[in-house]
XYZ file of C-alpha atoms in Angstrom:
724
model
C 0.011 -0.030 0.064
C 1.316 3.566 -0.909
C 2.010 5.428 2.281
C 1.801 8.713 0.562
C -1.646 7.967 -0.702
C -4.447 10.168 0.585
C -7.085 8.207 2.622
C -9.250 11.078 3.691
C -11.266 11.151 5.731
C -9.499 8.441 7.245
C -6.524 9.889 9.208
C -2.797 8.547 8.647
C -3.127 7.001 12.283
C -6.124 5.028 11.488
C -4.496 3.977 8.180
C -1.432 2.738 10.010
C -3.337 0.961 12.455
C -5.559 -0.900 10.069
C -2.453 -2.200 8.468
C -0.725 -3.425 11.586
C -0.148 -7.150 12.005
C -1.435 -6.849 15.674
C -5.068 -7.237 16.107
C -5.168 -4.959 19.066
C -3.890 -2.124 16.999
C -6.452 -2.715 14.146
C -9.457 -3.041 16.767
C -8.352 0.623 18.135
C -8.350 1.671 14.319
C -11.824 0.240 14.118
C -12.909 2.280 17.423
C -11.761 5.413 15.585
C -13.565 4.511 12.387
C -16.700 3.994 14.414
C -16.389 7.237 16.155
C -15.849 9.080 12.790
C -18.690 7.420 11.053
C -21.232 8.308 13.936
C -20.288 11.955 13.326
C -20.938 11.823 9.626
C -24.475 9.940 10.596
C -25.118 13.161 12.930
C -24.348 15.320 10.231
C -26.297 13.374 7.671
C -23.211 13.341 5.482
C -23.840 10.413 3.043
C -21.044 11.386 0.598
C -18.407 10.943 3.429
C -19.950 7.788 4.801
C -19.871 6.206 1.274
C -16.283 7.565 0.688
C -15.108 5.697 4.114
C -16.914 2.478 3.214
C -15.516 2.503 -0.450
C -12.065 3.220 1.106
C -12.162 0.441 3.411
C -13.435 -1.907 0.621
C -11.191 -1.034 -2.174
C -7.969 -0.127 -0.461
C -8.304 -2.622 2.380
C -10.624 -5.478 2.398
C -9.782 -6.254 -1.416
C -5.983 -5.322 -0.874
C -3.391 -7.760 -1.814
C -1.802 -7.443 1.704
C -3.292 -9.796 4.147
C -3.127 -7.530 7.195
C -4.558 -4.699 5.192
C -7.579 -6.881 4.413
C -7.887 -7.870 8.179
C -7.970 -4.237 8.825
C -10.383 -3.595 6.093
C -12.912 -6.321 7.466
C -12.930 -5.041 11.038
C -13.247 -1.383 9.666
C -16.402 -2.464 7.615
C -17.860 -3.919 10.855
C -17.086 -0.737 12.793
C -18.981 1.230 9.996
C -22.081 -0.936 10.338
C -22.135 -0.523 14.097
C -21.759 3.232 13.694
C -24.699 3.277 11.077
C -26.989 1.285 13.295
C -30.484 1.281 11.701
C -29.112 3.190 8.871
C -26.884 0.319 7.901
C -29.399 -0.997 5.578
C -28.843 2.020 3.019
C -25.367 0.780 2.611
C -25.471 -3.051 2.808
C -24.539 -3.938 -0.662
C -21.130 -1.984 -0.283
C -20.685 -3.332 3.113
C -21.543 -7.098 2.380
C -19.976 -7.717 -1.006
C -16.069 -7.294 0.066
C -16.565 -9.415 3.041
C -17.965 -12.000 1.107
C -15.128 -12.029 -1.197
C -12.826 -12.740 1.500
C -14.854 -15.911 2.206
C -12.629 -17.226 -0.512
C -9.431 -16.204 0.782
C -6.846 -18.814 1.153
C -5.876 -17.738 4.724
C -8.175 -19.575 7.283
C -7.593 -16.813 9.781
C -8.667 -14.129 7.358
C -11.898 -16.356 6.333
C -12.581 -16.440 10.185
C -12.439 -12.355 10.508
C -14.675 -12.361 7.427
C -17.263 -14.127 9.482
C -16.915 -12.014 12.394
C -17.315 -8.879 10.318
C -20.306 -10.018 8.547
C -21.878 -11.230 11.849
C -21.565 -7.805 13.367
C -22.963 -6.337 10.002
C -25.996 -8.681 9.958
C -26.712 -8.317 13.640
C -27.031 -4.656 13.249
C -28.949 -4.878 10.055
C -31.319 -7.555 10.961
C -34.237 -7.811 8.701
C -32.734 -5.280 6.363
C -30.310 -7.815 5.248
C -33.185 -10.066 3.581
C -33.019 -8.608 0.202
C -29.443 -9.665 0.215
C -30.416 -13.124 1.555
C -29.184 -15.184 -1.391
C -25.726 -14.160 -1.586
C -25.280 -14.500 2.278
C -26.789 -18.044 1.942
C -24.389 -18.764 -0.917
C -21.389 -17.521 0.997
C -22.526 -19.523 4.245
C -22.956 -22.767 2.199
C -19.386 -22.671 1.257
C -18.239 -22.012 4.747
C -20.255 -24.709 6.063
C -18.024 -27.115 4.310
C -14.738 -25.064 5.405
C -11.739 -27.484 6.618
C -10.935 -25.084 9.346
C -12.698 -25.615 12.721
C -12.599 -22.046 13.771
C -14.048 -20.827 10.478
C -16.819 -23.628 10.801
C -17.581 -22.412 14.215
C -17.942 -18.789 13.214
C -20.210 -19.556 10.173
C -22.270 -21.558 12.412
C -22.755 -18.524 14.740
C -23.602 -16.290 11.780
C -26.031 -18.973 10.165
C -27.947 -19.173 13.552
C -28.152 -15.581 13.522
C -29.359 -15.468 10.117
C -31.919 -17.978 10.739
C -33.284 -16.211 13.559
C -33.806 -12.962 11.334
C -35.361 -15.217 8.678
C -37.811 -16.875 11.312
C -38.934 -13.302 12.736
C -39.588 -11.563 9.340
C -42.273 -11.748 7.111
C -40.590 -10.565 4.198
C -38.503 -13.327 3.194
C -38.298 -13.977 -0.679
C -38.997 -17.599 -1.040
C -39.510 -17.439 -4.930
C -36.038 -15.961 -5.311
C -34.505 -18.248 -3.000
C -35.723 -21.477 -4.386
C -33.620 -21.425 -7.586
C -30.519 -21.259 -5.330
C -31.664 -23.889 -2.832
C -32.652 -26.060 -6.074
C -28.828 -25.775 -7.194
C -27.251 -26.461 -3.814
C -29.238 -29.163 -2.732
C -27.351 -31.387 -5.037
C -23.986 -30.806 -3.061
C -22.068 -34.053 -2.406
C -20.278 -32.385 0.562
C -21.602 -34.003 3.871
C -21.322 -30.478 5.595
C -23.016 -28.478 2.842
C -25.957 -31.087 2.936
C -26.324 -30.567 6.786
C -26.500 -27.032 5.959
C -29.108 -27.256 3.208
C -31.401 -29.746 5.590
C -31.087 -27.355 8.392
C -32.297 -24.333 6.310
C -35.209 -26.328 5.031
C -36.312 -27.366 8.411
C -36.211 -23.681 9.580
C -38.147 -22.676 6.421
C -40.761 -25.369 6.905
C -41.320 -24.207 10.364
C -42.104 -20.373 9.575
C -45.754 -20.122 9.432
C -45.651 -17.352 6.864
C -43.679 -19.506 4.259
C -45.297 -22.253 2.333
C -42.517 -24.385 1.180
C -45.061 -27.168 0.196
C -45.588 -25.059 -3.220
C -42.002 -25.446 -4.110
C -41.624 -29.111 -2.992
C -41.539 -30.504 -6.579
C -38.127 -28.273 -7.018
C -36.306 -29.853 -4.167
C -37.866 -33.240 -3.532
C -35.508 -35.113 -5.895
C -32.367 -33.421 -4.056
C -33.835 -34.454 -0.580
C -33.909 -38.206 -1.601
C -30.423 -37.800 -2.869
C -29.330 -36.565 0.541
C -31.328 -39.195 2.228
C -28.637 -41.649 0.937
C -25.909 -39.719 2.478
C -23.384 -41.994 4.270
C -23.582 -39.824 7.597
C -26.416 -41.236 9.935
C -27.068 -37.770 11.426
C -27.507 -36.409 8.046
C -29.854 -39.176 7.051
C -31.905 -38.552 10.114
C -32.244 -34.952 9.607
C -33.355 -35.544 6.093
C -35.897 -38.219 7.419
C -37.324 -35.706 9.650
C -37.699 -33.093 6.971
C -39.484 -35.601 4.495
C -41.703 -36.592 7.485
C -42.764 -33.149 7.973
C -43.438 -32.535 4.354
C -45.680 -35.731 4.176
C -47.609 -34.591 7.323
C -48.234 -31.333 5.763
C -49.202 -33.056 2.356
C -51.982 -35.153 4.448
C -53.242 -31.999 5.956
C -53.362 -30.016 2.680
C -53.661 -32.317 -0.168
C -55.719 -29.930 -2.140
C -52.602 -27.454 -2.438
C -50.139 -30.494 -3.364
C -48.747 -30.787 -6.898
C -48.839 -34.437 -7.038
C -48.565 -34.792 -10.762
C -45.224 -32.712 -10.692
C -43.720 -35.218 -8.140
C -44.705 -38.468 -9.360
C -41.930 -39.194 -11.672
C -39.429 -38.242 -9.101
C -40.959 -40.904 -6.630
C -40.770 -43.448 -9.507
C -37.178 -42.757 -9.680
C -36.396 -43.183 -6.117
C -38.747 -46.331 -5.963
C -36.248 -48.204 -7.839
C -32.907 -47.399 -5.888
C -31.053 -50.052 -4.223
C -30.827 -48.103 -0.943
C -33.308 -49.480 1.295
C -34.005 -46.237 3.079
C -34.482 -44.179 0.115
C -36.685 -46.956 -1.460
C -38.939 -47.368 1.657
C -39.370 -43.581 1.907
C -40.327 -43.178 -1.813
C -42.609 -45.935 -1.673
C -44.410 -44.670 1.446
C -44.815 -41.282 -0.240
C -46.130 -42.983 -3.432
C -48.804 -44.952 -1.307
C -50.043 -41.615 0.002
C -49.865 -39.946 -3.326
C -51.936 -42.555 -4.810
C -54.544 -42.557 -1.997
C -54.706 -38.783 -1.617
C -54.479 -37.808 -5.360
C -56.780 -40.499 -6.716
C -57.121 -40.529 -10.293
C -54.694 -37.797 -11.028
C -51.787 -40.554 -10.621
C -53.494 -42.468 -13.406
C -51.332 -41.075 -16.197
C -48.197 -42.181 -14.244
C -49.210 -45.493 -13.931
C -46.763 -47.186 -16.274
C -44.007 -45.525 -14.351
C -45.474 -46.399 -10.944
C -45.730 -50.039 -11.989
C -42.243 -50.234 -13.282
C -41.121 -49.051 -9.663
C -43.786 -51.371 -7.643
C -44.119 -54.431 -9.443
C -40.413 -56.070 -8.608
C -40.688 -54.918 -5.009
C -43.555 -57.344 -4.721
C -41.103 -60.211 -4.880
C -38.880 -59.261 -2.233
C -38.091 -61.606 0.590
C -38.411 -60.808 4.412
C -35.234 -58.705 4.316
C -37.166 -56.048 2.657
C -40.561 -56.993 4.113
C -41.475 -53.477 4.997
C -40.744 -52.187 1.296
C -42.494 -55.152 -0.179
C -45.698 -54.537 1.944
C -45.806 -50.709 1.097
C -45.507 -51.713 -2.757
C -48.291 -53.898 -2.208
C -50.610 -51.309 -1.000
C -49.458 -48.845 -3.956
C -50.152 -51.570 -6.410
C -53.565 -52.392 -4.963
C -54.579 -48.815 -4.749
C -53.518 -47.930 -8.068
C -55.520 -50.777 -9.488
C -58.796 -49.538 -8.022
C -58.212 -46.154 -9.713
C -58.742 -48.106 -13.202
C -62.938 -47.966 -13.833
C -65.116 -48.717 -16.549
C -64.885 -45.082 -17.554
C -61.493 -45.876 -18.659
C -62.751 -47.685 -21.452
C -64.963 -44.862 -22.918
C -63.728 -42.493 -25.633
C -61.641 -39.776 -24.061
C -64.110 -37.135 -25.410
C -66.649 -38.785 -23.012
C -64.655 -38.882 -20.110
C -65.465 -36.969 -16.646
C -63.056 -34.153 -15.995
C -61.292 -33.614 -12.836
C -59.101 -30.485 -11.522
C -55.573 -30.929 -13.290
C -52.685 -29.592 -11.675
C -50.313 -29.893 -14.617
C -50.278 -31.544 -17.926
C -48.765 -35.035 -17.571
C -46.415 -36.684 -19.849
C -47.174 -40.367 -19.823
C -43.879 -41.181 -21.872
C -41.719 -39.842 -18.978
C -42.798 -43.070 -17.108
C -41.076 -45.153 -19.544
C -38.106 -43.280 -20.824
C -35.372 -45.790 -21.482
C -32.255 -45.293 -19.177
C -29.024 -44.529 -20.821
C -27.538 -45.505 -17.380
C -28.414 -46.278 -14.102
C -30.104 -43.843 -12.351
C -29.932 -43.445 -8.556
C -28.500 -46.847 -8.229
C -31.665 -48.161 -9.877
C -32.050 -51.964 -10.665
C -30.832 -53.308 -13.899
C -32.795 -55.917 -15.648
C -34.452 -56.572 -19.206
C -37.347 -53.765 -18.301
C -35.215 -51.213 -17.029
C -36.905 -48.012 -17.667
C -36.882 -44.962 -15.685
C -35.727 -41.338 -16.247
C -32.480 -39.385 -16.931
C -30.661 -37.844 -14.021
C -31.666 -34.258 -15.249
C -35.159 -34.039 -13.931
C -37.203 -31.139 -15.480
C -40.650 -32.150 -14.847
C -41.742 -29.083 -13.027
C -44.537 -27.000 -14.814
C -46.551 -24.209 -13.314
C -49.918 -25.079 -11.598
C -52.977 -24.994 -13.741
C -56.482 -24.778 -12.628
C -57.895 -25.738 -16.190
C -60.080 -28.774 -16.092
C -59.331 -31.660 -18.392
C -59.949 -35.609 -18.528
C -57.592 -37.868 -16.737
C -56.460 -40.404 -19.225
C -55.316 -43.934 -18.674
C -52.519 -44.436 -20.906
C -53.139 -48.147 -21.480
C -50.300 -48.425 -24.022
C -47.637 -47.886 -21.603
C -49.192 -50.026 -18.859
C -49.385 -52.973 -21.045
C -45.719 -52.470 -22.356
C -44.501 -52.524 -18.576
C -46.658 -55.553 -18.000
C -45.681 -57.513 -20.900
C -42.110 -56.612 -20.324
C -41.803 -57.755 -16.898
C -44.053 -61.031 -17.452
C -41.187 -61.785 -20.291
C -38.502 -61.575 -17.739
C -37.577 -65.115 -16.577
C -35.857 -63.691 -13.441
C -38.911 -61.900 -12.205
C -40.303 -63.152 -8.877
C -43.454 -65.313 -8.584
C -45.421 -62.736 -6.542
C -44.414 -60.103 -9.339
C -45.796 -62.446 -12.202
C -49.016 -63.207 -10.085
C -49.479 -59.273 -9.629
C -48.872 -58.675 -13.324
C -51.490 -61.344 -14.233
C -54.066 -59.767 -11.742
C -53.397 -56.485 -13.587
C -54.096 -58.046 -16.949
C -57.152 -59.586 -15.514
C -58.478 -56.540 -14.053
C -57.611 -54.657 -17.145
C -59.778 -57.048 -19.403
C -62.534 -56.654 -16.807
C -62.529 -52.833 -16.697
C -61.437 -51.804 -20.272
C -62.239 -54.842 -22.500
C -62.575 -52.806 -25.758
C -59.207 -51.048 -25.316
C -57.361 -54.050 -24.199
C -58.583 -56.018 -26.942
C -56.028 -54.015 -29.144
C -53.180 -55.520 -27.248
C -54.326 -59.156 -27.017
C -52.059 -60.176 -30.093
C -48.892 -58.849 -28.162
C -49.929 -60.452 -24.945
C -51.215 -63.632 -25.993
C -47.858 -65.189 -26.756
C -46.354 -64.535 -23.308
C -49.830 -65.667 -21.677
C -49.326 -68.888 -23.554
C -45.559 -69.132 -22.484
C -46.579 -68.445 -18.925
C -48.804 -71.866 -18.767
C -45.426 -73.708 -18.378
C -44.792 -71.713 -15.365
C -43.462 -73.651 -12.170
C -46.005 -72.149 -9.874
C -49.468 -73.574 -9.918
C -50.646 -70.182 -8.618
C -48.964 -68.331 -11.580
C -50.714 -70.836 -13.847
C -53.909 -70.364 -12.291
C -53.921 -66.535 -12.656
C -52.712 -66.825 -16.149
C -55.551 -69.068 -17.025
C -58.025 -66.498 -15.609
C -56.910 -63.980 -17.994
C -57.024 -66.472 -20.840
C -60.447 -67.186 -19.835
C -61.489 -63.607 -19.518
C -60.020 -62.888 -23.028
C -61.948 -66.023 -24.398
C -65.246 -64.830 -22.943
C -65.034 -61.106 -23.385
C -67.501 -60.012 -26.210
C -64.972 -57.526 -27.344
C -63.512 -58.316 -30.717
C -64.720 -62.131 -30.623
C -64.174 -63.440 -34.161
C -65.350 -66.949 -35.656
C -61.745 -67.964 -36.414
C -59.813 -68.629 -33.281
C -56.751 -69.453 -35.382
C -54.393 -72.477 -34.835
C -53.779 -74.028 -31.747
C -50.031 -74.607 -30.743
C -48.009 -75.460 -27.713
C -46.293 -78.377 -26.146
C -48.413 -81.434 -24.776
C -47.654 -80.706 -21.119
C -48.990 -77.099 -21.487
C -52.084 -77.863 -22.901
C -52.715 -80.684 -20.518
C -52.189 -78.563 -17.364
C -54.183 -75.374 -19.186
C -57.124 -77.413 -20.294
C -58.043 -78.735 -16.932
C -57.916 -75.294 -15.241
C -59.727 -73.533 -18.197
C -62.653 -76.160 -17.780
C -62.983 -74.533 -14.312
C -63.110 -70.951 -15.341
C -65.138 -71.542 -18.804
C -67.858 -73.841 -19.736
C -66.177 -77.317 -20.397
C -68.388 -78.386 -22.998
C -67.378 -75.305 -25.076
C -63.846 -75.657 -24.430
C -63.698 -79.146 -25.901
C -65.941 -78.259 -28.768
C -63.558 -75.494 -29.741
C -60.525 -77.734 -29.302
C -62.383 -80.373 -31.565
C -63.284 -77.861 -34.248
C -59.583 -76.596 -34.292
C -57.826 -79.797 -34.337
C -60.308 -81.002 -37.212
C -58.557 -78.202 -39.448
C -55.077 -79.057 -38.208
C -52.691 -79.968 -41.075
C -49.885 -81.402 -38.816
C -51.557 -84.865 -38.367
C -48.893 -86.023 -35.626
C -49.455 -83.015 -33.589
C -53.420 -83.416 -33.973
C -53.051 -87.306 -32.985
C -51.039 -86.216 -29.974
C -53.400 -83.352 -28.900
C -56.480 -85.695 -29.136
C -54.880 -88.324 -27.034
C -53.948 -85.588 -24.493
C -57.483 -84.330 -24.452
C -59.052 -87.659 -24.226
C -56.920 -88.393 -21.301
C -58.060 -85.211 -19.511
C -61.826 -86.153 -20.318
C -61.595 -89.500 -19.065
C -59.438 -89.036 -15.829
C -60.151 -85.472 -14.440
C -62.507 -84.689 -11.698
C -63.329 -81.382 -13.084
C -65.015 -83.131 -16.174
C -67.473 -84.948 -14.122
C -70.427 -83.213 -15.395
C -69.161 -83.298 -19.015
C -68.680 -87.188 -18.746
C -72.222 -87.614 -17.588
C -73.433 -85.389 -20.185
C -71.772 -87.765 -22.936
C -72.575 -91.147 -21.087
C -76.282 -91.326 -22.453
C -76.419 -88.999 -25.400
C -80.070 -88.444 -24.535
C -80.053 -84.892 -25.651
C -79.479 -83.359 -29.067
C -76.548 -81.216 -27.335
C -74.890 -84.191 -26.180
C -75.298 -85.899 -29.419
C -73.894 -83.075 -31.348
C -70.887 -82.735 -29.018
C -70.109 -86.464 -29.218
C -70.008 -86.119 -33.300
C -67.838 -83.239 -32.997
C -65.292 -84.678 -30.516
C -65.611 -88.045 -32.604
C -64.506 -86.445 -35.832
C -61.413 -84.943 -34.234
C -60.730 -88.093 -31.939
C -60.572 -90.081 -35.239
C -56.800 -88.781 -35.669
C -56.038 -91.585 -32.984
C -57.868 -94.754 -33.401
C -57.726 -95.915 -29.880
C -58.806 -92.586 -28.332
C -61.712 -93.031 -30.599
C -62.564 -96.263 -29.116
C -62.211 -95.052 -25.599
C -64.718 -92.276 -26.606
C -67.093 -94.882 -27.597
C -66.844 -96.569 -24.435
C -67.444 -93.484 -22.422
C -70.766 -92.851 -24.466
C -71.764 -96.473 -24.308
C -71.633 -96.818 -28.115
C -70.315 -100.532 -27.655
C -71.441 -101.711 -30.991
C -69.679 -98.745 -32.946
C -66.678 -99.420 -30.477
C -66.714 -103.129 -32.049
C -67.052 -101.921 -35.589
C -63.999 -99.626 -35.151
C -61.913 -102.445 -33.476
C -62.929 -104.695 -36.566
C -61.056 -101.935 -38.807
C -58.035 -102.002 -36.662
C -57.057 -105.166 -38.677
C -56.390 -102.907 -41.741
C -54.323 -100.469 -39.496
C -50.580 -100.426 -39.130
C -50.044 -101.866 -35.888
C -46.933 -100.209 -34.484
C -45.291 -99.938 -30.849
C -47.065 -96.678 -30.178
C -50.425 -97.995 -31.281
C -50.204 -101.101 -28.967
C -49.028 -98.715 -26.249
C -52.200 -96.951 -26.387
C -54.172 -99.912 -26.400
C -52.381 -100.864 -23.102
C -53.328 -97.710 -21.501
C -56.753 -97.966 -22.601
C -57.080 -101.375 -20.726
C -55.532 -99.848 -17.854
C -58.226 -96.911 -17.954
C -60.884 -99.610 -18.118
C -59.890 -100.635 -14.761
C -59.996 -97.009 -13.232
C -62.881 -95.839 -11.386
C -64.392 -93.634 -14.278
C -65.249 -97.066 -15.918
C -66.961 -98.802 -13.193
C -70.240 -98.563 -14.982
C -68.848 -100.331 -17.861
C -67.690 -103.244 -15.775
C -70.997 -103.489 -14.087
C -72.477 -103.803 -17.530
C -70.413 -106.982 -18.108
C -73.013 -108.507 -15.690
C -75.563 -107.977 -18.255
C -74.173 -110.403 -20.882
C -77.418 -110.619 -22.820
C -77.963 -106.774 -23.260
C -74.276 -105.961 -23.834
C -72.838 -108.366 -26.307
C -70.998 -105.996 -28.375
C -69.295 -104.520 -25.135
C -67.943 -108.118 -24.591
C -67.081 -108.593 -28.198
C -65.155 -104.954 -28.069
C -63.004 -106.035 -25.100
C -62.401 -109.395 -26.762
C -61.221 -107.327 -29.750
C -58.742 -105.261 -27.772
C -57.631 -108.689 -25.979
C -56.678 -109.902 -29.454
C -54.914 -106.926 -30.488
C -52.610 -107.260 -27.381
C -49.390 -109.369 -27.314
C -48.920 -111.587 -24.385
C -48.030 -108.807 -21.926
C -49.391 -107.589 -18.580
C -52.283 -105.855 -20.104
C -53.384 -108.766 -21.957
C -53.333 -110.799 -18.476
C -55.333 -107.822 -17.067
C -58.101 -107.905 -19.633
C -58.033 -111.569 -19.901
C -58.766 -112.044 -16.079
C -61.468 -109.199 -16.141
C -63.262 -111.178 -19.073
C -62.919 -114.431 -17.317
C -65.287 -113.085 -14.730
C -67.944 -112.327 -17.153
C -70.861 -114.718 -16.005
C -72.680 -117.200 -18.020
C -75.878 -115.443 -18.960
C -77.992 -118.442 -18.412
C -76.898 -118.752 -14.788
C -78.098 -115.157 -14.257
C -81.644 -115.599 -15.718
C -84.409 -115.181 -12.990
C -88.216 -116.087 -13.230
C -88.753 -112.354 -13.931
C -86.226 -112.026 -16.474
C -87.476 -115.141 -18.338
C -90.879 -113.675 -18.344
C -89.731 -110.317 -19.613
C -89.235 -109.672 -23.336
C -85.608 -109.667 -24.350
C -83.750 -106.344 -24.237
C -81.843 -105.363 -27.329
C -78.617 -103.613 -27.393
C -78.717 -99.676 -26.595
C -80.521 -98.258 -29.759
C -78.448 -95.891 -31.496
C -79.364 -92.405 -31.146
C -81.507 -91.476 -34.203
C -79.602 -88.265 -34.778
C -76.239 -89.932 -35.245
C -75.316 -91.579 -38.603
C -72.772 -94.156 -37.464
C -72.232 -95.496 -40.805
C -70.912 -91.921 -41.843
C -68.732 -91.802 -38.558
C -67.243 -94.997 -39.546
C -66.348 -93.580 -42.944
C -64.936 -90.457 -41.467
C -62.833 -92.689 -39.269
C -61.379 -94.720 -42.245
C -60.790 -91.551 -44.105
C -58.603 -89.868 -41.585
C -56.783 -93.095 -40.829
C -55.658 -93.311 -44.426
C -54.405 -89.614 -44.635
C -52.359 -90.783 -41.281
C -50.903 -93.552 -43.201
C -49.994 -91.659 -46.177
C -48.452 -88.794 -43.962
C -46.294 -91.388 -41.982
C -45.102 -93.005 -45.462
C -44.143 -89.441 -46.699
C -42.440 -88.332 -43.628
C -40.315 -91.432 -42.682
C -40.145 -93.398 -45.831
C -41.340 -96.933 -46.093
C -38.158 -98.588 -44.996
C -38.075 -96.757 -41.806
C -41.914 -97.233 -41.552
C -41.669 -100.940 -41.841
C -38.929 -101.055 -38.987
C -41.462 -100.237 -36.575
C -44.210 -102.730 -37.269
C -44.847 -105.406 -34.554
C -44.841 -108.991 -35.829
C -47.384 -110.770 -33.798
């Protein structure tokens, strides 16, 4: 500093003392400055006051010499004390040089800057609020200062500023929010603690409605909730808890839509505390906001569904996620199946963008889970739009929801409870919005069929409920159901359960019609064998078997003819169908035709299985009819026909022993039976043309023979023949 320079109105002694390295001498100079400024205030000499402040700022506080900077700081504080209530007129000039010193490399100088600003703010009180942002900005930096003395000084200043804000009703919240939103993403532990403490203070002030601006800081709060420090996490939990309490008290003023996507992000994080907290918020949002949350359903489901498969280690998250899922499902109503222009309107807070819920991640966000269905949001969240009071319909974006459900159901790694929840959603959507869901049936059907092979019976049952609802829904039904496809086990299991959900007669009638058109004859034969086994053995089909047993009604006769034509793909199953329907004469006629067929190992195996079935409870009535030899001659002939087909095997012995039990008809005659007119074999139902059915059987078997020859060649084919 130039000693010859004129610093008037500061005297040379004051200047010399301000530049001294000793604090005591600088303090004496500050007292002299305070006295001088008081005189100027008394004289109302603003020019000289400004001159003194400018000199202390430019020549001292912003000097290159460290002792001069220290002298300038204590001098500016002295000016503020001298100005008293008038300090508000000069706050900009007083504060700015002090804040500049907050960045000084010398920790002692940063401490003196804290001390100087404390004195300035203490005098000015509420007058500093127009400069709050610059003060907050400076303090947020000192909160993370490595020097403990500087941190201690900044904490004193921080408490003073908080007291001023709490006492005042002139705090500019609108101007402060952008700064808060920026600083809330700090990764420094102390800076985060500083931010949280200020949010707690602002939230406690009755005249400050921070809830209106919650969408702009909510994401940052959840980021802080994941801090490594337990104390900071606890403070953040308290803040979020206070906000949630206020939301419950004043739901009408909450911008639910603007925060929905933020919660979706944090419901997918791997941090248990963040995920549980976000899921609790989501639960409250769905229950409080109702249909306002519908446009965000796809994103919510993306976050919630995987949580349903959590084990007991994350039991709390799983339970809350389940409530979210159930509550969201209840929001879907039949009105969502109506055209958009006919829907009722609700008060809308912001125009939702449903696509936000399914934006594909370019990277993992907030530690979100990875997988085939990763869909979340980019880290830069900008979903905040001004609140609006316009009324508009709330739209259920079904395309996005179905995409999420389909994606998760296709994921083989997904948990059983999640798969069940997905199927419940699909069932619910087909119930509530059948017309709109029909458009998605083509995309859903393959995965629904694939799910039939799931290892969980509960999943299969839910899957079948969905398929049954699709089949019985009037929306989009056509006469052409398309070809049936799938493995034998899949159809076997699904057919059993579908008959519980839909009319069994319709199921078998439809299957028979489809198989009648099947070009793959080997597949058709396998399917017929499978369906026949189900028909003969399943307890679920008791009523259907009774319906077919006597063929007393035109409906039962038509069903028999329909089944028969498809059953002809497999000769042995055709005979078993005749046994079931007590068409013993026709069964005998069929067995006579077996002599013209190619007898293979597979053929004899099926005859063996039929013999085993005859010994089962389902054919009890057939075995009892063997007592009535006179009225059931073709039954006995048919069984002998099967016996003649079999080689000397266990099945041969079983059937042979059964037929040996058939009594002599003369021994069973009683006096009444002798007097009675002889009974004939059960008359064929007049509506059934058995001759035509027999011709159809021969035609089908001829096609099977031709196909086998074409497929395997005559040489390979002959190798499979059995020489009796």
